[in-house]
Structures are given as structure tokens and as C-alpha cells.
Short mmCIF file of N, CA and C and ligand atoms in Angstrom, two decimals:
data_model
loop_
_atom_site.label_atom_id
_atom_site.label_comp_id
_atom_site.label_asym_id
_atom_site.label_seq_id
_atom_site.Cartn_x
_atom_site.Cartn_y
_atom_site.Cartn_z
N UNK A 1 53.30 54.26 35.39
CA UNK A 1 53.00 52.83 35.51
C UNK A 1 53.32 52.11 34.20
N UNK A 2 53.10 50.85 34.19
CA UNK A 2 52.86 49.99 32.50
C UNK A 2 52.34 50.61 31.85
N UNK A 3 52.56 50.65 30.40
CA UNK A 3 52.07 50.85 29.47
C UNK A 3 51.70 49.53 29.03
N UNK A 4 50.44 48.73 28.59
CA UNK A 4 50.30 47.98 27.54
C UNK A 4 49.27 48.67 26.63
N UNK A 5 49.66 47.83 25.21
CA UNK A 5 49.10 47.91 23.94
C UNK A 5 47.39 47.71 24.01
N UNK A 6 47.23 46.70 24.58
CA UNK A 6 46.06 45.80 24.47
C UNK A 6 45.36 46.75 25.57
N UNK A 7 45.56 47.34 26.79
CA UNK A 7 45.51 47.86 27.42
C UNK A 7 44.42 48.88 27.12
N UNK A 8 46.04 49.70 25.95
CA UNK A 8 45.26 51.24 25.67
C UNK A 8 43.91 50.64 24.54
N UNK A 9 44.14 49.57 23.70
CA UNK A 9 42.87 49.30 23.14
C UNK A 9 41.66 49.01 23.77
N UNK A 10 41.66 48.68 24.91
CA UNK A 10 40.30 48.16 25.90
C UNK A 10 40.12 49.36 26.07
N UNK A 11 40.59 50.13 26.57
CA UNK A 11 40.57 52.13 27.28
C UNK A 11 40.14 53.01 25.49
N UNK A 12 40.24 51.98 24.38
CA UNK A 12 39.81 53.10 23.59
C UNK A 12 40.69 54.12 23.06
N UNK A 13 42.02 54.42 23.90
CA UNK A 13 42.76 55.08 23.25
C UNK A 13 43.70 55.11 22.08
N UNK A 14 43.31 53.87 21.01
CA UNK A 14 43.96 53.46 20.42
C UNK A 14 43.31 53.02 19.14
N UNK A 15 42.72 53.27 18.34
CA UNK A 15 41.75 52.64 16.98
C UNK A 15 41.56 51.00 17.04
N UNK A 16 40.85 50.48 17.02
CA UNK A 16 40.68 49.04 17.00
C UNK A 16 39.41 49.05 15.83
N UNK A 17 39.37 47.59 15.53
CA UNK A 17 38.69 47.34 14.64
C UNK A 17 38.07 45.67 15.19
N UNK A 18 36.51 46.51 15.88
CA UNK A 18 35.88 45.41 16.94
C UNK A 18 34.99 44.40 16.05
N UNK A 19 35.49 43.12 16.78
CA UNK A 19 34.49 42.38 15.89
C UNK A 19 33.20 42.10 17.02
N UNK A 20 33.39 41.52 18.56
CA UNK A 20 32.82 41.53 19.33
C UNK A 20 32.86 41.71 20.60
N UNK A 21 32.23 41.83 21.82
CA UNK A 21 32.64 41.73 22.68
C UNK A 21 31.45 41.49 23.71
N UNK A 22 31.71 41.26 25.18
CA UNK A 22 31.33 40.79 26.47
C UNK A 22 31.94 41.82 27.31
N UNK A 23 31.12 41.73 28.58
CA UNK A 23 31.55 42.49 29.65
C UNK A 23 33.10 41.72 30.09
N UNK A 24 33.52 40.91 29.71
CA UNK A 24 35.18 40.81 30.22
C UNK A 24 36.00 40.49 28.72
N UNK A 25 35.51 39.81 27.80
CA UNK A 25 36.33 39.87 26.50
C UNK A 25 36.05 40.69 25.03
N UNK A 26 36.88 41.09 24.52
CA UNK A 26 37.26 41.71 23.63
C UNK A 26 37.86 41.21 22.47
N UNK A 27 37.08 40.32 21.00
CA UNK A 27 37.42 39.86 19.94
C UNK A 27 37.82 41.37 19.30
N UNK A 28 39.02 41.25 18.20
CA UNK A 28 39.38 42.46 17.39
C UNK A 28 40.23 41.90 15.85
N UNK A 29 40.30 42.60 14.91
CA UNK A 29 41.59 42.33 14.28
C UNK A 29 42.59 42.37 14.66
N UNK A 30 43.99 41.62 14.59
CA UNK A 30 44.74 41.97 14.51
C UNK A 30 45.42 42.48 13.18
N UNK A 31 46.29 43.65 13.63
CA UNK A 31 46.86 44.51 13.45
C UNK A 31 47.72 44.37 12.22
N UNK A 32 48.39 43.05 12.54
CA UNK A 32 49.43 42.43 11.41
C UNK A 32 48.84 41.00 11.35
N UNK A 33 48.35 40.64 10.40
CA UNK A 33 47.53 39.22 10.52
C UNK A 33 48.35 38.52 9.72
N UNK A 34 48.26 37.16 9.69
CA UNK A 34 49.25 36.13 9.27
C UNK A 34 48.34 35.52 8.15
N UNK A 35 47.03 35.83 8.09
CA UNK A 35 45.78 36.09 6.59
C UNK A 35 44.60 36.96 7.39
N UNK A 36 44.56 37.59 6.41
CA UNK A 36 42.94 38.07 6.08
C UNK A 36 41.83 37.53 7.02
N UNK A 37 41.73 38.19 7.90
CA UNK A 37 40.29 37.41 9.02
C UNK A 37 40.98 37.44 10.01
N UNK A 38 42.38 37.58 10.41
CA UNK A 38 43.26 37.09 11.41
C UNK A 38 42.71 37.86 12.93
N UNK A 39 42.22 37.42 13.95
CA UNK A 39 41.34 37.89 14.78
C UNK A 39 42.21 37.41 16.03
N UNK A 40 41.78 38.21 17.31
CA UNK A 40 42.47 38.25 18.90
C UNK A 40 41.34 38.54 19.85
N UNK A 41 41.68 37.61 20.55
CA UNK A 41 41.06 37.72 21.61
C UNK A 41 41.45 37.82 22.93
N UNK A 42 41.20 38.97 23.80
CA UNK A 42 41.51 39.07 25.19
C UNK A 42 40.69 39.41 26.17
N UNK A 43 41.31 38.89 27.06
CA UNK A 43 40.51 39.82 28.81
C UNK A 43 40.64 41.27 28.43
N UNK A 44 39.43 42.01 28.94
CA UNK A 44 39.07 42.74 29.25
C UNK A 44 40.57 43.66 30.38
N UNK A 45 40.44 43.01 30.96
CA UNK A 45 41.31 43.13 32.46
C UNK A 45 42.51 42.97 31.65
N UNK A 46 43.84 43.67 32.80
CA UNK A 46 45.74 43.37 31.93
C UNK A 46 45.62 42.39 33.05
N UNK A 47 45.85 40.87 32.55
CA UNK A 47 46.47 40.03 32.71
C UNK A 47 47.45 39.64 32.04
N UNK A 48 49.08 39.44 32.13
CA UNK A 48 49.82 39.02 31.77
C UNK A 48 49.80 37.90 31.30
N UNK A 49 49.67 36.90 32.28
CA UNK A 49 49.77 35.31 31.22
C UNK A 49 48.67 34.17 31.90
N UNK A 50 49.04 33.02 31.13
CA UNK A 50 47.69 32.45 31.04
C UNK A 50 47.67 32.00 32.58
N UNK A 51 48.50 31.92 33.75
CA UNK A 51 48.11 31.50 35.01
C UNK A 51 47.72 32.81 35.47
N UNK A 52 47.54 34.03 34.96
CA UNK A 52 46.62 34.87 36.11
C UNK A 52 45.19 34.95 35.37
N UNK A 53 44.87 34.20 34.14
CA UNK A 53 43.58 33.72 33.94
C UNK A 53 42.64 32.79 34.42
N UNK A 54 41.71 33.01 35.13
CA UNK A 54 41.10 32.02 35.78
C UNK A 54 40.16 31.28 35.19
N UNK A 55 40.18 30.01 35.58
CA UNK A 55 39.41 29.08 34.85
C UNK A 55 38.15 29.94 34.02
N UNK A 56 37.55 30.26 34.27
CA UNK A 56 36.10 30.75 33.62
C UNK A 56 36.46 31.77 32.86
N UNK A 57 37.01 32.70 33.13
CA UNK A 57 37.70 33.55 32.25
C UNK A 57 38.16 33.16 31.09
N UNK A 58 38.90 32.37 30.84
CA UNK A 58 39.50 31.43 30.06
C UNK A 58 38.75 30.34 29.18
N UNK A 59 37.27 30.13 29.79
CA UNK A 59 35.97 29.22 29.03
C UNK A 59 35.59 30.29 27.97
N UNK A 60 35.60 31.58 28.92
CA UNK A 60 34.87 32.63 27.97
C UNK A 60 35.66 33.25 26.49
N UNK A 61 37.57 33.04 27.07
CA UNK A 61 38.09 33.49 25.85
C UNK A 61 37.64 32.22 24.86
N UNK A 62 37.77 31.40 25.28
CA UNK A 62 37.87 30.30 23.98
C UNK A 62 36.54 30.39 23.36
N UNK A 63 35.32 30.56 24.34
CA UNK A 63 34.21 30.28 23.41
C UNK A 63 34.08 31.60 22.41
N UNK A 64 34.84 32.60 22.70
CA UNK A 64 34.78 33.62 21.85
C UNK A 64 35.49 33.14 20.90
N UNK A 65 36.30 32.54 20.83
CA UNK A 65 37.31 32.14 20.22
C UNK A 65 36.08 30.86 18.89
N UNK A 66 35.94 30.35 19.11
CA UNK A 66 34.81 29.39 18.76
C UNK A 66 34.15 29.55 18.19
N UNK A 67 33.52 31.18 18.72
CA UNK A 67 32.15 32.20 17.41
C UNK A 67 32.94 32.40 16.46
N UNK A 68 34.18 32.93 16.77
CA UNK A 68 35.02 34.26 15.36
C UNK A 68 35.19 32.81 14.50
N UNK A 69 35.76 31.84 15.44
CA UNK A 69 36.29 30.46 13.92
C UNK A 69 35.26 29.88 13.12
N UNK A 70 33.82 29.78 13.63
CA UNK A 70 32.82 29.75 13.21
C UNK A 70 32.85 30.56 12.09
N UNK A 71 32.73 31.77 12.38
CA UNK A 71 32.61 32.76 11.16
C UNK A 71 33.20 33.30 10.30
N UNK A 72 34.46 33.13 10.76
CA UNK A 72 35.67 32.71 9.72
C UNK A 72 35.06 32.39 8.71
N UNK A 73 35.19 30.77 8.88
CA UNK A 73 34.84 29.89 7.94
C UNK A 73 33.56 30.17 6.84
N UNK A 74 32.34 31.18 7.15
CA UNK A 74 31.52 31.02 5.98
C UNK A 74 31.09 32.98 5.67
N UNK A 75 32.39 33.85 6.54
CA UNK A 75 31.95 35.05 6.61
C UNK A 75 32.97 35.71 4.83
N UNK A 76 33.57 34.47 4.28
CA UNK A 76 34.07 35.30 3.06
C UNK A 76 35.18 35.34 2.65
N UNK A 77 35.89 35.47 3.84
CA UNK A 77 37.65 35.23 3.37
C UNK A 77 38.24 33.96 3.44
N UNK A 78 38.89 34.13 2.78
CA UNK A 78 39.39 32.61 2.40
C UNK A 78 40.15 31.77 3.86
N UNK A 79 39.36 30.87 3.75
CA UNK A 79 39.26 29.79 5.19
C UNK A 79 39.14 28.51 4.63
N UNK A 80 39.96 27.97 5.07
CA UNK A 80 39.74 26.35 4.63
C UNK A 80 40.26 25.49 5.98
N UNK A 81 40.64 26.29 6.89
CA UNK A 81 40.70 25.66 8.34
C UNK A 81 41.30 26.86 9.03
N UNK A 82 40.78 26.91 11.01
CA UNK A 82 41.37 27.76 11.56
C UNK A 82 42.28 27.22 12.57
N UNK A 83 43.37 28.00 12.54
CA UNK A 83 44.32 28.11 13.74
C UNK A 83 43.84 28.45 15.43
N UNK A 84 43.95 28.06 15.90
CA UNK A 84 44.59 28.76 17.80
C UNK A 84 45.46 28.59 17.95
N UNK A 85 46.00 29.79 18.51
CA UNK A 85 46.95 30.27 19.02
C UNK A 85 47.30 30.97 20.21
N UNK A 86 47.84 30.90 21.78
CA UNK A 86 48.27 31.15 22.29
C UNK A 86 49.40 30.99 22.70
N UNK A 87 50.55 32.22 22.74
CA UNK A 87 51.84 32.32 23.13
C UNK A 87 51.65 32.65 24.80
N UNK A 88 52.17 31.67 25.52
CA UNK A 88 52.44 32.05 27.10
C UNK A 88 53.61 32.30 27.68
N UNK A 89 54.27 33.38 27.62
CA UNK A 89 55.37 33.74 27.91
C UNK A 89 56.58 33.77 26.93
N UNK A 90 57.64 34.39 26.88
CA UNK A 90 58.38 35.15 26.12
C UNK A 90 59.34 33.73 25.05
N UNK A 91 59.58 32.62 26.20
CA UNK A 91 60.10 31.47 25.48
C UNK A 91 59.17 30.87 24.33
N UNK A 92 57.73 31.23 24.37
CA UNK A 92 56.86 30.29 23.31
C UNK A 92 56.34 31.44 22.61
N UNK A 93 57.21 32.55 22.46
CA UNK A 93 56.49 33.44 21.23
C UNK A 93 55.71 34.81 21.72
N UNK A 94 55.37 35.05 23.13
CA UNK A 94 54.39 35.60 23.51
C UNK A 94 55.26 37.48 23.64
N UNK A 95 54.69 38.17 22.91
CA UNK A 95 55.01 39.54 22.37
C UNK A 95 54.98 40.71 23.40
N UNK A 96 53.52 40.17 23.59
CA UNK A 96 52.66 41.95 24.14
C UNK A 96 52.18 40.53 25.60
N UNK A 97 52.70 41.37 26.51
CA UNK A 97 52.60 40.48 27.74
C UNK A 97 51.43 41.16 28.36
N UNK A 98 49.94 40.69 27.93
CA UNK A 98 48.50 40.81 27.97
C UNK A 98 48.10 39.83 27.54
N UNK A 99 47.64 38.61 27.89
CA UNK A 99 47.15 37.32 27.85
C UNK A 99 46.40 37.59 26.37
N UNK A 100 46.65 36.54 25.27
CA UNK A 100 45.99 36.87 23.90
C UNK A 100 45.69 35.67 23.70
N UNK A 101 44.67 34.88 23.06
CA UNK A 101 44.41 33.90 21.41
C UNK A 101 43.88 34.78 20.48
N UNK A 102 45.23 34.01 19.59
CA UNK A 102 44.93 34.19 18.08
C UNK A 102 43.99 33.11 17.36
N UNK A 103 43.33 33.75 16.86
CA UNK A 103 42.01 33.07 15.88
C UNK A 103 42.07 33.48 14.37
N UNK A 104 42.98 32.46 13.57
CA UNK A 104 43.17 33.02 12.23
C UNK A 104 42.66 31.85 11.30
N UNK A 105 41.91 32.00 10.30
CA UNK A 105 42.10 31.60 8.84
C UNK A 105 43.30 30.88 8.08
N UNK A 106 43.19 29.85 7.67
CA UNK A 106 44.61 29.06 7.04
C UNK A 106 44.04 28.46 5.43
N UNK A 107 44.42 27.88 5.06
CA UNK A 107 44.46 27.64 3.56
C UNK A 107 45.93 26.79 3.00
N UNK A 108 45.46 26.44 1.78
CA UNK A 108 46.60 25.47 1.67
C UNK A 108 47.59 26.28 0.92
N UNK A 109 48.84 26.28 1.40
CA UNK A 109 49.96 26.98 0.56
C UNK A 109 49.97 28.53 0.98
N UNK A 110 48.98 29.01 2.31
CA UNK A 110 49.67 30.08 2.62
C UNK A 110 50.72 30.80 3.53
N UNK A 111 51.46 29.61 3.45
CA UNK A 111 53.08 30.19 4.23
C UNK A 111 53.39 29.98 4.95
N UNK A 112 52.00 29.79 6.06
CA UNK A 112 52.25 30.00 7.00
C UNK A 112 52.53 28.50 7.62
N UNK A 113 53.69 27.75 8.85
CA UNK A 113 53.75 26.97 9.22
C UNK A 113 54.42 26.55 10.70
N UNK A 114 54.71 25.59 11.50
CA UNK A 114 55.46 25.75 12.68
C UNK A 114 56.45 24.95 12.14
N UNK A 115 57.57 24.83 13.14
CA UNK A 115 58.33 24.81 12.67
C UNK A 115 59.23 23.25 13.53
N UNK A 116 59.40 22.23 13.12
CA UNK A 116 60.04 21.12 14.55
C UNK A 116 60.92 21.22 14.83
N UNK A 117 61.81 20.88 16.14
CA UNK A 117 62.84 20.48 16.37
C UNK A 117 63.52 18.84 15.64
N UNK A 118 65.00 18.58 15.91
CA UNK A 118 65.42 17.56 15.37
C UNK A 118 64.94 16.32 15.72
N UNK A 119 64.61 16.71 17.34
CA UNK A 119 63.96 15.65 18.20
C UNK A 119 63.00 15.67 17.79
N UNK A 120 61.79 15.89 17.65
CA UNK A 120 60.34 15.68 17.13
C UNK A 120 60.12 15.05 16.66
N UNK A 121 61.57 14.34 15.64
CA UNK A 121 61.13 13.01 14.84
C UNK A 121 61.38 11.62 15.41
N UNK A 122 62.18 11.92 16.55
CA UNK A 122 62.40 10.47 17.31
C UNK A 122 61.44 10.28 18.12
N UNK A 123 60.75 9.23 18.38
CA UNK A 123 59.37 9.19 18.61
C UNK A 123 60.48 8.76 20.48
N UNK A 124 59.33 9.72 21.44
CA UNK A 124 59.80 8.90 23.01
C UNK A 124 59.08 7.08 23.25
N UNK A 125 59.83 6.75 24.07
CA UNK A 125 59.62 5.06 24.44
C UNK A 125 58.36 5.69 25.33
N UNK A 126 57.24 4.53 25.62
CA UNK A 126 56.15 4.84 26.42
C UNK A 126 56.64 5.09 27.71
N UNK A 127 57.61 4.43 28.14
CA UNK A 127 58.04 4.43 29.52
C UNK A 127 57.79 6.41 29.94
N UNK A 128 59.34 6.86 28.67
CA UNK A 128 58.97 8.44 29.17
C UNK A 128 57.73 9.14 29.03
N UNK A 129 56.22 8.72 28.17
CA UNK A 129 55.50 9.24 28.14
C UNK A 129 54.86 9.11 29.38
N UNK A 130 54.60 8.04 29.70
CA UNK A 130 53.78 7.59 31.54
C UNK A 130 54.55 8.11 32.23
N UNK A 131 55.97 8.65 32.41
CA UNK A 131 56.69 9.35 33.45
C UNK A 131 56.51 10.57 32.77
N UNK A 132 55.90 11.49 32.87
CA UNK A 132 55.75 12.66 32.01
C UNK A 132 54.10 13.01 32.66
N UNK A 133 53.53 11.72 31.81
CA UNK A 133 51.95 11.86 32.38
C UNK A 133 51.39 11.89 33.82
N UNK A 134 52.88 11.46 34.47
CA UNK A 134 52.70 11.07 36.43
C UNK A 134 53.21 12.57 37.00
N UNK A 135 53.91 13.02 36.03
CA UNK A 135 54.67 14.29 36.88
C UNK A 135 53.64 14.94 36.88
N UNK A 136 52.99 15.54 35.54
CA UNK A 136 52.24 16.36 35.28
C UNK A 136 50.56 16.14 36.26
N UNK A 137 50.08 14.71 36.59
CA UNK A 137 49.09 14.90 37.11
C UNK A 137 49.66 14.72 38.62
N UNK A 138 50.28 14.52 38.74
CA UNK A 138 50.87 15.06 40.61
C UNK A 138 50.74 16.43 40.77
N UNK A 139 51.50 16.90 39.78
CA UNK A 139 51.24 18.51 40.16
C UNK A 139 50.21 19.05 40.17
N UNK A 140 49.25 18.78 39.40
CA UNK A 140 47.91 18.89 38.84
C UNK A 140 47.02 18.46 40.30
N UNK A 141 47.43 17.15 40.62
CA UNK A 141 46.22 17.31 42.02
C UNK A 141 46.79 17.72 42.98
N UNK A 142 47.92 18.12 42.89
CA UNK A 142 48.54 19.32 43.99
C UNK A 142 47.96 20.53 44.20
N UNK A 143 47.83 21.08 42.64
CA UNK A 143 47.47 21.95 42.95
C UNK A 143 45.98 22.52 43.10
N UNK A 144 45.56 21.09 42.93
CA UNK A 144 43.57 20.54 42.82
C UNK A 144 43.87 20.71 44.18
N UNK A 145 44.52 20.05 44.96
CA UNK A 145 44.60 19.93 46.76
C UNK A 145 44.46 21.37 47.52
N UNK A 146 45.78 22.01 46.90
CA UNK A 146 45.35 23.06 47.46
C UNK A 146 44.77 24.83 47.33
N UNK A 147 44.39 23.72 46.08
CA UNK A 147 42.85 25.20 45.67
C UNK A 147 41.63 24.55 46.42
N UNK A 148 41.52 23.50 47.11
CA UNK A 148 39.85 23.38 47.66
C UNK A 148 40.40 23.52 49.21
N UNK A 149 41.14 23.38 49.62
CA UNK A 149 41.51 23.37 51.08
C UNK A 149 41.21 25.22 51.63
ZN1 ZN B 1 47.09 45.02 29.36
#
């Protein structure tokens, strides 16, 4: 069958270094951190990406997500603001295809940054933002429609 990473770490077969956990999530270090404190959080369960996470599932990663940035900030390592991070699928970065947020530590001048396109600096006319905002909530009570039906 699959092999995932995150996988064999929930199963234990793999050394982790736990910061917390719940009967469905699993806070840890990561492995290669981008600073010092650099922390992950996942389902319990191999879910691939963030649409086979279900709403509540997904309350629970973040609020985990929420404690570790909390404690970030006054547990010692140098924190002067935290990151989130989720990569959803292979076009936006996403590695180990096991649904993850990253919860890291930032500071000024440590390296780390994103990166814009050329476009990013031409600001869109409102027109395309309200046609953007109509697509997106059509689909949205589409698919509100037919999750209660
Ligand atoms: Zn997995």
C-alpha cells in the first residue's frame, strides 16, 4: 500500500519529538525547521489534502495550532511573531501529501520570506475583485446547497 511519512510517525514507527496531542491531532517538531520552535501539526488519520478535512477536524488543527503559537512566543526561543502555514497540494508547496500546518517562530532578519509575482504589484480594478468575490460565493452556496440537501 502507501507509504506516508507522517503516517509512520502517528504508528510510532518513526522517532518524533511530541509536543502535544488529542485523540485526532498530533503537534510535533519538525524535522527541518525554518527556526528553532518550528512545529506541525496533523490529523491523526492520512488525509491527503485540506478538502478531505472536515470542517471540525480542521477547528481542531488550528486551535492546536493557536496553543503551540501561544507558546512559541514566551516558551524561550526566539519569537517575535508566528507564521501559518499550510501547503495544499503540490502547485502551493505541499511535500508529504498528509494534510499539515506549519506553526513556526519568525524574527526580524531571519531569512526567511515569500516571495511575489510581477503581478502582485499591479493592484486589480474593483470590478475584478466583486467578480472574483461572486464566483467564489456561488460556489460556496453551491456547495452549502448541496451539503444540507
Ligand atoms: Zn499519512
Amino acid at each position: 500500500l502507501h507509504s506516508c511519512v507522517f503516517c509512520e510517525l502517528v504508528a510510532g514507527r518513526s522517532p518524533i519529538s511530541i509536543i502535544a496531542e488529542t485523540d485526532d491531532v498530533l503537534a510535533l517538531m519538525d524535522i527541518q525547521p525554518v527556526n528553532p520552535g518550528h512545529a506541525l501539526v496533523i490529523p491523526k488519520r492520512h488525509l491527503a489534502f485540506l478538502a478531505d478535512v472536515d470542517p471540525a477536524l480542521g477547528g481542531e488543527i488550528f486551535a492546536m495550532g493557536m496553543r503551540v503559537a501561544a507558546a512559541l512566543r514566551i516558551c524561550g526561543v526566539r519569537c517575535e511573531g508566528v507564521n501559518f502555514f499550510l501547503a495544499d497540494g503540490e502547485a502551493a508547496g505541499q511535500e508529504i501529501f498528509h494534510a499539515h500546518l506549519h506553526v513556526f517562530p519568525r524574527f526580524a532578519g531571519d531569512g526567511f520570506g515569500l516571495r511575489f509575482s510581477p503581478s502582485y504589484f499591479a493592484l486589480p480594478v474593483r470590478s475584478e475583485l466583486d467578480g472574483a468575490a461572486g464566483r467564489i460565493r456561488a460556489t460556496m452556496d453551491a456547495a452549502n446547497a448541496g451539503a444540507t440537501t
